[in-house]
mmCIF file with all atom_site columns, C-alpha atoms in Angstrom:
data_model
loop_
_atom_site.group_PDB
_atom_site.id
_atom_site.type_symbol
_atom_site.label_atom_id
_atom_site.label_alt_id
_atom_site.label_comp_id
_atom_site.label_asym_id
_atom_site.label_entity_id
_atom_site.label_seq_id
_atom_site.pdbx_PDB_ins_code
_atom_site.Cartn_x
_atom_site.Cartn_y
_atom_site.Cartn_z
_atom_site.occupancy
_atom_site.B_iso_or_equiv
_atom_site.pdbx_formal_charge
_atom_site.auth_seq_id
_atom_site.auth_comp_id
_atom_site.auth_asym_id
_atom_site.auth_atom_id
_atom_site.pdbx_PDB_model_num
ATOM 1   C CA . PRO O 1 1   ? 121.787 134.760 99.386  1.00 44.00 ? 1   PRO O CA 1
ATOM 2   C CA . GLY O 1 2   ? 123.133 133.475 102.677 1.00 43.00 ? 2   GLY O CA 1
ATOM 3   C CA . GLU O 1 3   ? 126.225 131.410 103.356 1.00 48.00 ? 3   GLU O CA 1
ATOM 4   C CA . GLY O 1 4   ? 126.525 128.515 100.934 1.00 46.00 ? 4   GLY O CA 1
ATOM 5   C CA . MET O 1 5   ? 123.424 129.552 99.008  1.00 49.00 ? 5   MET O CA 1
ATOM 6   C CA . SER O 1 6   ? 123.419 130.225 95.301  1.00 48.00 ? 6   SER O CA 1
ATOM 7   C CA . GLU O 1 7   ? 121.083 132.522 93.427  1.00 61.00 ? 7   GLU O CA 1
ATOM 8   C CA . SER O 1 8   ? 121.755 130.673 90.188  1.00 72.00 ? 8   SER O CA 1
ATOM 9   C CA . GLY O 1 9   ? 120.309 127.297 91.202  1.00 86.00 ? 9   GLY O CA 1
ATOM 10  C CA . PRO O 1 10  ? 121.736 124.079 92.602  1.00 93.00 ? 10  PRO O CA 1
ATOM 11  C CA . LYS O 1 11  ? 125.350 123.934 93.723  1.00 95.00 ? 11  LYS O CA 1
ATOM 12  C CA . ASN O 1 12  ? 127.863 121.200 92.983  1.00 95.00 ? 12  ASN O CA 1
ATOM 13  C CA . VAL O 1 13  ? 128.624 119.062 96.044  1.00 94.00 ? 13  VAL O CA 1
ATOM 14  C CA . ASN O 1 14  ? 131.173 116.349 95.204  1.00 94.00 ? 14  ASN O CA 1
ATOM 15  C CA . GLY O 1 15  ? 129.753 115.977 91.677  1.00 94.00 ? 15  GLY O CA 1
ATOM 16  C CA . PHE O 1 16  ? 126.084 116.047 92.733  1.00 95.00 ? 16  PHE O CA 1
ATOM 17  C CA . LEU O 1 17  ? 123.687 118.944 92.180  1.00 96.00 ? 17  LEU O CA 1
ATOM 18  C CA . VAL O 1 18  ? 122.178 120.000 95.504  1.00 96.00 ? 18  VAL O CA 1
ATOM 19  C CA . ASP O 1 19  ? 119.373 122.562 95.794  1.00 96.00 ? 19  ASP O CA 1
ATOM 20  C CA . THR O 1 20  ? 119.050 125.177 98.540  1.00 95.00 ? 20  THR O CA 1
ATOM 21  C CA . SER O 1 21  ? 116.974 122.728 100.642 1.00 95.00 ? 21  SER O CA 1
ATOM 22  C CA . GLY O 1 22  ? 119.911 120.296 100.735 1.00 96.00 ? 22  GLY O CA 1
ATOM 23  C CA . MET O 1 23  ? 118.153 117.913 98.356  1.00 97.00 ? 23  MET O CA 1
ATOM 24  C CA . ILE O 1 24  ? 120.157 116.091 95.662  1.00 97.00 ? 24  ILE O CA 1
ATOM 25  C CA . CYS O 1 25  ? 118.417 117.085 92.431  1.00 96.00 ? 25  CYS O CA 1
ATOM 26  C CA . GLY O 1 26  ? 120.878 115.873 89.803  1.00 94.00 ? 26  GLY O CA 1
ATOM 27  C CA . ILE O 1 27  ? 124.378 114.747 88.964  1.00 93.00 ? 27  ILE O CA 1
ATOM 28  C CA . ALA O 1 28  ? 126.927 117.328 87.833  1.00 92.00 ? 28  ALA O CA 1
ATOM 29  C CA . HIS O 1 29  ? 129.595 114.849 86.723  1.00 88.00 ? 29  HIS O CA 1
ATOM 30  C CA . ALA O 1 30  ? 129.127 111.250 85.548  1.00 87.00 ? 30  ALA O CA 1
ATOM 31  C CA . ASP O 1 31  ? 132.465 110.404 87.214  1.00 90.00 ? 31  ASP O CA 1
ATOM 32  C CA . VAL O 1 32  ? 130.593 110.089 90.537  1.00 93.00 ? 32  VAL O CA 1
ATOM 33  C CA . ILE O 1 33  ? 129.533 106.716 89.105  1.00 92.00 ? 33  ILE O CA 1
ATOM 34  C CA . SER O 1 34  ? 132.250 104.071 89.497  1.00 93.00 ? 34  SER O CA 1
ATOM 35  C CA . ASP O 1 35  ? 131.461 100.793 87.699  1.00 94.00 ? 35  ASP O CA 1
ATOM 36  C CA . GLY O 1 36  ? 127.762 101.480 88.233  1.00 95.00 ? 36  GLY O CA 1
ATOM 37  C CA . TYR O 1 37  ? 128.244 102.258 91.936  1.00 96.00 ? 37  TYR O CA 1
ATOM 38  C CA . VAL O 1 38  ? 127.258 105.635 93.395  1.00 95.00 ? 38  VAL O CA 1
ATOM 39  C CA . ILE O 1 39  ? 128.008 106.842 96.904  1.00 96.00 ? 39  ILE O CA 1
ATOM 40  C CA . LEU O 1 40  ? 125.794 109.792 97.763  1.00 96.00 ? 40  LEU O CA 1
ATOM 41  C CA . PRO O 1 41  ? 127.489 112.655 99.613  1.00 95.00 ? 41  PRO O CA 1
ATOM 42  C CA . SER O 1 42  ? 126.824 113.002 103.342 1.00 91.00 ? 42  SER O CA 1
ATOM 43  C CA . GLU O 1 43  ? 127.899 116.609 103.771 1.00 92.00 ? 43  GLU O CA 1
ATOM 44  C CA . GLU O 1 44  ? 125.533 119.412 102.749 1.00 93.00 ? 44  GLU O CA 1
ATOM 45  C CA . CYS O 1 45  ? 122.921 116.845 101.651 1.00 95.00 ? 45  CYS O CA 1
ATOM 46  C CA . SER O 1 46  ? 119.784 115.821 103.500 1.00 95.00 ? 46  SER O CA 1
ATOM 47  C CA . GLY O 1 47  ? 117.626 114.244 100.804 1.00 96.00 ? 47  GLY O CA 1
ATOM 48  C CA . ILE O 1 48  ? 116.967 113.052 97.262  1.00 97.00 ? 48  ILE O CA 1
ATOM 49  C CA . ARG O 1 49  ? 114.484 114.581 94.800  1.00 96.00 ? 49  ARG O CA 1
ATOM 50  C CA . ALA O 1 50  ? 112.233 112.323 92.683  1.00 94.00 ? 50  ALA O CA 1
ATOM 51  C CA . THR O 1 51  ? 113.997 113.147 89.405  1.00 85.00 ? 51  THR O CA 1
ATOM 52  C CA . ALA O 1 52  ? 117.581 113.362 90.689  1.00 92.00 ? 52  ALA O CA 1
ATOM 53  C CA . PHE O 1 53  ? 118.956 110.501 88.583  1.00 91.00 ? 53  PHE O CA 1
ATOM 54  C CA . ALA O 1 54  ? 116.864 110.873 85.421  1.00 85.00 ? 54  ALA O CA 1
ATOM 55  C CA . ASP O 1 55  ? 119.763 112.039 83.211  1.00 81.00 ? 55  ASP O CA 1
ATOM 56  C CA . ILE O 1 56  ? 122.091 109.097 83.852  1.00 79.00 ? 56  ILE O CA 1
ATOM 57  C CA . SER O 1 57  ? 119.615 106.413 84.800  1.00 70.00 ? 57  SER O CA 1
ATOM 58  C CA . GLU O 1 58  ? 121.097 103.595 82.679  1.00 79.00 ? 58  GLU O CA 1
ATOM 59  C CA . LEU O 1 59  ? 124.561 103.915 84.247  1.00 85.00 ? 59  LEU O CA 1
ATOM 60  C CA . ILE O 1 60  ? 123.667 103.247 87.895  1.00 93.00 ? 60  ILE O CA 1
ATOM 61  C CA . THR O 1 61  ? 123.473 99.686  89.271  1.00 96.00 ? 61  THR O CA 1
ATOM 62  C CA . GLU O 1 62  ? 124.007 100.348 92.983  1.00 97.00 ? 62  GLU O CA 1
ATOM 63  C CA . ILE O 1 63  ? 123.465 103.327 95.298  1.00 97.00 ? 63  ILE O CA 1
ATOM 64  C CA . TYR O 1 64  ? 124.866 103.875 98.781  1.00 97.00 ? 64  TYR O CA 1
ATOM 65  C CA . ILE O 1 65  ? 122.795 106.244 100.941 1.00 96.00 ? 65  ILE O CA 1
ATOM 66  C CA . PRO O 1 66  ? 124.533 107.728 104.006 1.00 96.00 ? 66  PRO O CA 1
ATOM 67  C CA . SER O 1 67  ? 122.554 108.158 107.242 1.00 93.00 ? 67  SER O CA 1
ATOM 68  C CA . GLU O 1 68  ? 122.595 111.964 106.829 1.00 94.00 ? 68  GLU O CA 1
ATOM 69  C CA . ILE O 1 69  ? 120.129 111.602 103.943 1.00 94.00 ? 69  ILE O CA 1
ATOM 70  C CA . THR O 1 70  ? 116.791 111.491 105.724 1.00 92.00 ? 70  THR O CA 1
ATOM 71  C CA . ARG O 1 71  ? 114.329 112.851 103.140 1.00 94.00 ? 71  ARG O CA 1
ATOM 72  C CA . ILE O 1 72  ? 113.800 110.719 100.046 1.00 95.00 ? 72  ILE O CA 1
ATOM 73  C CA . GLU O 1 73  ? 110.973 111.696 97.741  1.00 96.00 ? 73  GLU O CA 1
ATOM 74  C CA . GLU O 1 74  ? 108.705 108.929 96.454  1.00 94.00 ? 74  GLU O CA 1
ATOM 75  C CA . GLY O 1 75  ? 109.910 107.915 93.002  1.00 92.00 ? 75  GLY O CA 1
ATOM 76  C CA . ALA O 1 76  ? 113.520 108.963 93.673  1.00 94.00 ? 76  ALA O CA 1
ATOM 77  C CA . PHE O 1 77  ? 114.792 105.733 92.069  1.00 94.00 ? 77  PHE O CA 1
ATOM 78  C CA . ALA O 1 78  ? 111.972 105.207 89.546  1.00 88.00 ? 78  ALA O CA 1
ATOM 79  C CA . CYS O 1 79  ? 114.003 105.949 86.418  1.00 88.00 ? 79  CYS O CA 1
ATOM 80  C CA . LEU O 1 80  ? 116.939 103.686 87.344  1.00 92.00 ? 80  LEU O CA 1
ATOM 81  C CA . ARG O 1 81  ? 116.296 100.747 85.026  1.00 92.00 ? 81  ARG O CA 1
ATOM 82  C CA . SER O 1 82  ? 119.688 99.115  85.717  1.00 94.00 ? 82  SER O CA 1
ATOM 83  C CA . LEU O 1 83  ? 119.523 99.441  89.512  1.00 96.00 ? 83  LEU O CA 1
ATOM 84  C CA . GLU O 1 84  ? 120.327 96.123  91.202  1.00 96.00 ? 84  GLU O CA 1
ATOM 85  C CA . TRP O 1 85  ? 120.886 97.135  94.835  1.00 97.00 ? 85  TRP O CA 1
ATOM 86  C CA . LEU O 1 86  ? 120.176 99.944  97.302  1.00 97.00 ? 86  LEU O CA 1
ATOM 87  C CA . GLU O 1 87  ? 122.221 100.225 100.480 1.00 97.00 ? 87  GLU O CA 1
ATOM 88  C CA . ALA O 1 88  ? 121.327 102.694 103.222 1.00 95.00 ? 88  ALA O CA 1
ATOM 89  C CA . GLU O 1 89  ? 123.585 103.303 106.184 1.00 93.00 ? 89  GLU O CA 1
ATOM 90  C CA . GLY O 1 90  ? 120.458 103.198 108.300 1.00 80.00 ? 90  GLY O CA 1
ATOM 91  C CA . SER O 1 91  ? 118.739 106.039 110.083 1.00 80.00 ? 91  SER O CA 1
ATOM 92  C CA . ASP O 1 92  ? 115.526 106.674 111.947 1.00 80.00 ? 92  ASP O CA 1
ATOM 93  C CA . VAL O 1 93  ? 113.913 107.399 108.587 1.00 85.00 ? 93  VAL O CA 1
ATOM 94  C CA . CYS O 1 94  ? 114.979 104.612 106.251 1.00 92.00 ? 94  CYS O CA 1
ATOM 95  C CA . PHE O 1 95  ? 116.990 101.398 106.039 1.00 95.00 ? 95  PHE O CA 1
ATOM 96  C CA . THR O 1 96  ? 117.670 98.634  103.530 1.00 96.00 ? 96  THR O CA 1
ATOM 97  C CA . GLU O 1 97  ? 117.160 94.892  103.620 1.00 96.00 ? 97  GLU O CA 1
ATOM 98  C CA . ASP O 1 98  ? 118.249 92.656  100.756 1.00 96.00 ? 98  ASP O CA 1
ATOM 99  C CA . GLY O 1 99  ? 118.854 95.723  98.538  1.00 97.00 ? 99  GLY O CA 1
ATOM 100 C CA . VAL O 1 100 ? 115.339 97.133  99.057  1.00 98.00 ? 100 VAL O CA 1
ATOM 101 C CA . LEU O 1 101 ? 114.804 100.561 100.680 1.00 97.00 ? 101 LEU O CA 1
ATOM 102 C CA . PHE O 1 102 ? 112.188 100.823 103.430 1.00 97.00 ? 102 PHE O CA 1
ATOM 103 C CA . SER O 1 103 ? 110.751 103.852 105.231 1.00 95.00 ? 103 SER O CA 1
ATOM 104 C CA . GLU O 1 104 ? 108.028 104.513 107.816 1.00 94.00 ? 104 GLU O CA 1
ATOM 105 C CA . ASN O 1 105 ? 109.549 102.026 110.308 1.00 93.00 ? 105 ASN O CA 1
ATOM 106 C CA . GLY O 1 106 ? 109.767 99.402  107.584 1.00 95.00 ? 106 GLY O CA 1
ATOM 107 C CA . THR O 1 107 ? 106.081 99.548  106.643 1.00 97.00 ? 107 THR O CA 1
ATOM 108 C CA . CYS O 1 108 ? 106.690 101.256 103.274 1.00 97.00 ? 108 CYS O CA 1
ATOM 109 C CA . ILE O 1 109 ? 108.803 100.065 100.341 1.00 97.00 ? 109 ILE O CA 1
ATOM 110 C CA . LEU O 1 110 ? 110.331 103.363 99.193  1.00 96.00 ? 110 LEU O CA 1
ATOM 111 C CA . GLY O 1 111 ? 112.853 102.063 96.658  1.00 96.00 ? 111 GLY O CA 1
ATOM 112 C CA . PHE O 1 112 ? 113.087 98.767  94.791  1.00 97.00 ? 112 PHE O CA 1
ATOM 113 C CA . PRO O 1 113 ? 115.951 97.636  92.506  1.00 97.00 ? 113 PRO O CA 1
ATOM 114 C CA . SER O 1 114 ? 114.429 97.827  89.005  1.00 95.00 ? 114 SER O CA 1
ATOM 115 C CA . ALA O 1 115 ? 116.865 95.322  87.476  1.00 96.00 ? 115 ALA O CA 1
ATOM 116 C CA . ARG O 1 116 ? 115.809 92.546  89.859  1.00 96.00 ? 116 ARG O CA 1
ATOM 117 C CA . THR O 1 117 ? 113.794 89.764  88.223  1.00 96.00 ? 117 THR O CA 1
ATOM 118 C CA . GLY O 1 118 ? 111.829 86.746  89.397  1.00 97.00 ? 118 GLY O CA 1
ATOM 119 C CA . ALA O 1 119 ? 109.828 86.999  92.608  1.00 97.00 ? 119 ALA O CA 1
ATOM 120 C CA . TYR O 1 120 ? 110.225 89.064  95.766  1.00 98.00 ? 120 TYR O CA 1
ATOM 121 C CA . LYS O 1 121 ? 108.739 88.127  99.134  1.00 97.00 ? 121 LYS O CA 1
ATOM 122 C CA . VAL O 1 122 ? 107.414 91.331  100.693 1.00 97.00 ? 122 VAL O CA 1
ATOM 123 C CA . PRO O 1 123 ? 108.048 91.439  104.477 1.00 97.00 ? 123 PRO O CA 1
ATOM 124 C CA . GLN O 1 124 ? 104.816 91.052  106.459 1.00 96.00 ? 124 GLN O CA 1
ATOM 125 C CA . ARG O 1 125 ? 105.236 94.434  108.183 1.00 97.00 ? 125 ARG O CA 1
ATOM 126 C CA . VAL O 1 126 ? 104.836 96.288  104.846 1.00 97.00 ? 126 VAL O CA 1
ATOM 127 C CA . THR O 1 127 ? 101.510 98.124  104.510 1.00 97.00 ? 127 THR O CA 1
ATOM 128 C CA . ARG O 1 128 ? 102.215 100.249 101.443 1.00 97.00 ? 128 ARG O CA 1
ATOM 129 C CA . PHE O 1 129 ? 104.352 100.746 98.342  1.00 97.00 ? 129 PHE O CA 1
ATOM 130 C CA . ALA O 1 130 ? 105.562 104.290 97.656  1.00 96.00 ? 130 ALA O CA 1
ATOM 131 C CA . GLU O 1 131 ? 104.423 105.947 94.437  1.00 95.00 ? 131 GLU O CA 1
ATOM 132 C CA . ASP O 1 132 ? 106.754 104.824 91.602  1.00 94.00 ? 132 ASP O CA 1
ATOM 133 C CA . ALA O 1 133 ? 108.647 102.359 93.845  1.00 95.00 ? 133 ALA O CA 1
ATOM 134 C CA . PHE O 1 134 ? 108.132 99.709  91.125  1.00 96.00 ? 134 PHE O CA 1
ATOM 135 C CA . ALA O 1 135 ? 107.761 102.096 88.131  1.00 92.00 ? 135 ALA O CA 1
ATOM 136 C CA . THR O 1 136 ? 110.501 100.497 86.002  1.00 91.00 ? 136 THR O CA 1
ATOM 137 C CA . ALA O 1 137 ? 110.791 97.230  87.933  1.00 94.00 ? 137 ALA O CA 1
ATOM 138 C CA . GLN O 1 138 ? 111.410 94.082  85.904  1.00 96.00 ? 138 GLN O CA 1
ATOM 139 C CA . ILE O 1 139 ? 110.311 91.778  88.728  1.00 96.00 ? 139 ILE O CA 1
ATOM 140 C CA . GLU O 1 140 ? 107.505 89.398  87.719  1.00 97.00 ? 140 GLU O CA 1
ATOM 141 C CA . ILE O 1 141 ? 105.921 88.542  91.089  1.00 97.00 ? 141 ILE O CA 1
ATOM 142 C CA . LEU O 1 142 ? 105.546 90.414  94.381  1.00 97.00 ? 142 LEU O CA 1
ATOM 143 C CA . ASP O 1 143 ? 104.546 87.951  97.073  1.00 97.00 ? 143 ASP O CA 1
ATOM 144 C CA . ALA O 1 144 ? 102.639 90.076  99.602  1.00 96.00 ? 144 ALA O CA 1
ATOM 145 C CA . VAL O 1 145 ? 100.815 87.127  101.181 1.00 95.00 ? 145 VAL O CA 1
ATOM 146 C CA . GLY O 1 146 ? 100.588 87.917  104.883 1.00 93.00 ? 146 GLY O CA 1
ATOM 147 C CA . CYS O 1 147 ? 100.808 91.671  104.347 1.00 95.00 ? 147 CYS O CA 1
ATOM 148 C CA . SER O 1 148 ? 97.994  94.100  105.046 1.00 94.00 ? 148 SER O CA 1
ATOM 149 C CA . LEU O 1 149 ? 98.519  96.452  102.108 1.00 95.00 ? 149 LEU O CA 1
ATOM 150 C CA . SER O 1 150 ? 96.591  99.704  102.261 1.00 95.00 ? 150 SER O CA 1
ATOM 151 C CA . ASP O 1 151 ? 98.267  101.274 99.211  1.00 95.00 ? 151 ASP O CA 1
ATOM 152 C CA . THR O 1 152 ? 100.086 99.630  96.299  1.00 94.00 ? 152 THR O CA 1
ATOM 153 C CA . GLY O 1 153 ? 101.142 102.985 94.848  1.00 91.00 ? 153 GLY O CA 1
ATOM 154 C CA . ASN O 1 154 ? 100.933 102.886 91.073  1.00 94.00 ? 154 ASN O CA 1
ATOM 155 C CA . LEU O 1 155 ? 102.120 99.288  90.756  1.00 95.00 ? 155 LEU O CA 1
ATOM 156 C CA . PRO O 1 156 ? 102.565 98.434  87.039  1.00 95.00 ? 156 PRO O CA 1
ATOM 157 C CA . SER O 1 157 ? 100.143 95.863  85.638  1.00 95.00 ? 157 SER O CA 1
ATOM 158 C CA . SER O 1 158 ? 103.145 93.836  84.395  1.00 95.00 ? 158 SER O CA 1
ATOM 159 C CA . ILE O 1 159 ? 103.868 92.823  88.004  1.00 97.00 ? 159 ILE O CA 1
ATOM 160 C CA . ARG O 1 160 ? 101.722 90.095  89.513  1.00 97.00 ? 160 ARG O CA 1
ATOM 161 C CA . LEU O 1 161 ? 100.831 90.913  93.109  1.00 96.00 ? 161 LEU O CA 1
ATOM 162 C CA . LEU O 1 162 ? 100.056 87.909  95.303  1.00 96.00 ? 162 LEU O CA 1
ATOM 163 C CA . LEU O 1 163 ? 97.814  88.656  98.280  1.00 92.00 ? 163 LEU O CA 1
ATOM 164 C CA . SER O 1 164 ? 96.404  86.414  101.009 1.00 85.00 ? 164 SER O CA 1
ATOM 165 C CA . GLY O 1 165 ? 93.074  86.146  99.173  1.00 73.00 ? 165 GLY O CA 1
ATOM 166 C CA . ASP O 1 166 ? 94.878  84.609  96.174  1.00 69.00 ? 166 ASP O CA 1
ATOM 167 C CA . LEU O 1 167 ? 95.542  81.443  98.163  1.00 60.00 ? 167 LEU O CA 1
ATOM 168 C CA . ALA O 1 168 ? 91.872  80.621  98.752  1.00 51.00 ? 168 ALA O CA 1
ATOM 169 C CA . GLY O 1 169 ? 90.648  77.389  97.202  1.00 47.00 ? 169 GLY O CA 1
#
């Protein structure tokens, strides 16, 4: 194996498990979580795998994503039932608004805080929801009136999706 590579699997980078592609694939130590808050490492990390937080999902309420993390797999936050807020430093790839993570120039909701309830007004520029973006979401209503959605991912049936056609009458 080359410099910094491990033949035995992911390496520990500041308490996070990082695979040879630079993707966060797990948490090595629960002490990276401080009162529910997690700051992802910026060095040696370029992305987040879909199942990275599965083992400690109930403990995380807020995640800070540095700009160096540019590859986030769909469903990366799906298991985080207590997640209230996502904050991205902002990059060409993704950014956050009101605790929601967007990608594809803001046209895709990539991560949604599962613990949020009530209704959420989807910005008009959004055309799709990433797979598992709302997998464990407790929100009741997604107001996508004014959006031209081409893909709602695998939106759970427990969430009522309002579209422009719903206003007719």
